[in-house]
Every structure is written in structure tokens, then in C-alpha cells.
Short mmCIF file of C-alpha atoms in Angstrom, two decimals:
data_model
loop_
_atom_site.label_atom_id
_atom_site.label_comp_id
_atom_site.label_asym_id
_atom_site.label_seq_id
_atom_site.Cartn_x
_atom_site.Cartn_y
_atom_site.Cartn_z
CA UNK A 2 -9.73 12.07 -8.26
CA UNK A 3 -8.86 11.83 -4.60
CA UNK A 4 -5.52 12.13 -2.81
CA UNK A 5 -5.39 11.40 0.91
CA UNK A 6 -2.30 11.72 3.10
CA UNK A 7 -1.69 9.51 6.14
CA UNK A 8 1.04 10.22 8.68
CA UNK A 9 2.10 7.98 11.54
CA UNK A 10 3.89 10.55 13.69
CA UNK A 11 5.33 7.93 16.04
CA UNK A 12 7.25 6.42 13.11
CA UNK A 13 7.50 9.55 10.93
CA UNK A 14 6.05 7.39 8.18
CA UNK A 15 3.85 8.79 5.42
CA UNK A 16 1.53 6.89 3.13
CA UNK A 17 -1.03 7.88 0.55
CA UNK A 18 -4.34 6.92 -1.00
CA UNK A 19 -4.83 7.89 -4.63
CA UNK A 20 -8.31 7.10 -5.90
CA UNK A 21 -10.34 7.39 -9.06
CA UNK A 22 -13.68 8.19 -7.49
CA UNK A 23 -15.51 7.74 -10.80
CA UNK A 24 -14.16 4.19 -11.15
CA UNK A 25 -14.43 3.56 -7.40
CA UNK A 26 -10.87 2.22 -7.11
CA UNK A 27 -7.95 3.25 -4.93
CA UNK A 28 -4.20 2.73 -4.74
CA UNK A 29 -2.48 2.77 -1.34
CA UNK A 30 1.21 3.72 -1.44
CA UNK A 31 3.59 2.60 1.34
CA UNK A 32 0.97 1.46 3.87
CA UNK A 33 1.95 1.25 7.52
CA UNK A 34 1.52 -1.96 9.50
CA UNK A 35 -1.86 -0.91 10.93
CA UNK A 36 -4.13 -1.19 7.89
CA UNK A 37 -7.27 0.03 9.69
CA UNK A 38 -6.94 3.70 8.59
CA UNK A 39 -6.85 2.67 4.92
CA UNK A 40 -9.84 0.36 5.22
CA UNK A 41 -11.80 3.07 7.04
CA UNK A 42 -10.84 5.79 4.54
CA UNK A 43 -11.79 3.60 1.58
CA UNK A 44 -15.15 2.88 3.16
CA UNK A 45 -15.76 6.56 3.92
CA UNK A 46 -14.82 7.60 0.38
CA UNK A 47 -16.82 4.79 -1.23
CA UNK A 48 -13.85 3.28 -3.06
CA UNK A 49 -12.38 -0.21 -3.20
CA UNK A 50 -8.68 -0.70 -2.52
CA UNK A 51 -7.65 -2.36 -5.78
CA UNK A 52 -3.89 -1.72 -5.71
CA UNK A 53 -1.21 -1.57 -3.00
CA UNK A 54 2.34 -0.41 -3.75
CA UNK A 55 5.64 -0.15 -1.94
CA UNK A 56 8.11 2.31 -3.38
CA UNK A 57 11.07 0.37 -1.94
CA UNK A 58 11.92 -2.01 0.88
CA UNK A 59 11.56 -0.05 4.09
CA UNK A 60 14.20 -0.82 6.71
CA UNK A 61 12.80 1.82 9.04
CA UNK A 62 9.24 0.56 9.56
CA UNK A 63 7.09 -2.55 9.27
CA UNK A 64 4.99 -2.43 6.13
CA UNK A 65 1.34 -3.40 6.01
CA UNK A 66 1.37 -3.93 2.24
CA UNK A 67 0.96 -7.70 2.32
CA UNK A 68 -1.75 -7.58 4.96
CA UNK A 69 -3.66 -4.85 3.12
CA UNK A 70 -3.45 -6.68 -0.20
CA UNK A 71 -4.62 -9.91 1.42
CA UNK A 72 -7.48 -8.19 3.28
CA UNK A 73 -8.79 -6.42 0.18
CA UNK A 74 -7.83 -8.72 -2.70
CA UNK A 75 -5.77 -5.86 -4.13
CA UNK A 76 -2.88 -6.41 -6.48
CA UNK A 77 0.46 -5.81 -4.77
CA UNK A 78 3.15 -3.86 -6.63
CA UNK A 79 6.73 -4.02 -5.31
CA UNK A 80 9.93 -2.32 -6.38
CA UNK A 81 12.58 -4.54 -7.92
CA UNK A 82 15.25 -1.89 -7.35
CA UNK A 83 18.10 -2.26 -4.90
CA UNK A 84 20.98 -4.62 -4.37
CA UNK A 85 20.74 -8.32 -3.65
CA UNK A 86 20.44 -7.59 0.07
CA UNK A 87 17.36 -5.47 -0.61
CA UNK A 88 15.18 -7.79 -2.67
CA UNK A 89 11.78 -9.09 -1.68
CA UNK A 90 11.83 -12.70 -0.50
CA UNK A 91 8.30 -13.44 -1.65
CA UNK A 92 6.61 -13.11 -5.01
CA UNK A 93 3.39 -15.05 -5.21
CA UNK A 94 -0.11 -14.85 -6.57
CA UNK A 95 -1.27 -11.31 -7.12
CA UNK A 96 2.17 -9.68 -6.66
CA UNK A 97 4.06 -7.87 -9.38
CA UNK A 98 7.67 -6.68 -9.18
CA UNK A 99 8.30 -3.40 -10.98
#
């Protein structure tokens, strides 16, 4: 098991990598727009990014969830919580609303 913390100090935005090192798979939670740190960390740890999740729609920063899921083939998990003004406008392919 691996837990890695990422912090973008300029945006005060935290994200996380949770990985099962035995299975070689990782989940990235609330990725920032620049997906490079996650790709590099996965490579360094020898895991594949298989899942990407957003805990909620973030009005305070630009998410990299879609880009990371597209770059890695990961399944994208999105929150279905919130009012009608806070719903995701896209839901295609490998995306699941929770």
C-alpha cells in the first residue's frame, strides 16, 4: 500500500495517490491541471494509474482529472452530489458518476 501527497502551494490544492503496490494499480484523487507529477510518481513507484477521482466539482482550481484519465486510460469517477448548478456537463465512455 502506498499513499502519496501532492500539494500545489500556489493554488493551495492537495491531491493524493493511493496505490496497491502488489497489484500495481493506483488511484489519483483530485488531480491538479498539471498531470506530470502524477505520471512521474506512478512511473517511479512502478504502478499504473487505473483510477482517477474527483471528490466534488472544484470551483477554486482547474482539475486535471479528464486529462489524466485520457492520458492513462484510467476510469474516471465523479461525484454526483451538489445542486443542479454543480453537476458535471459530460459523462462519456469510461466515466462513472457516484
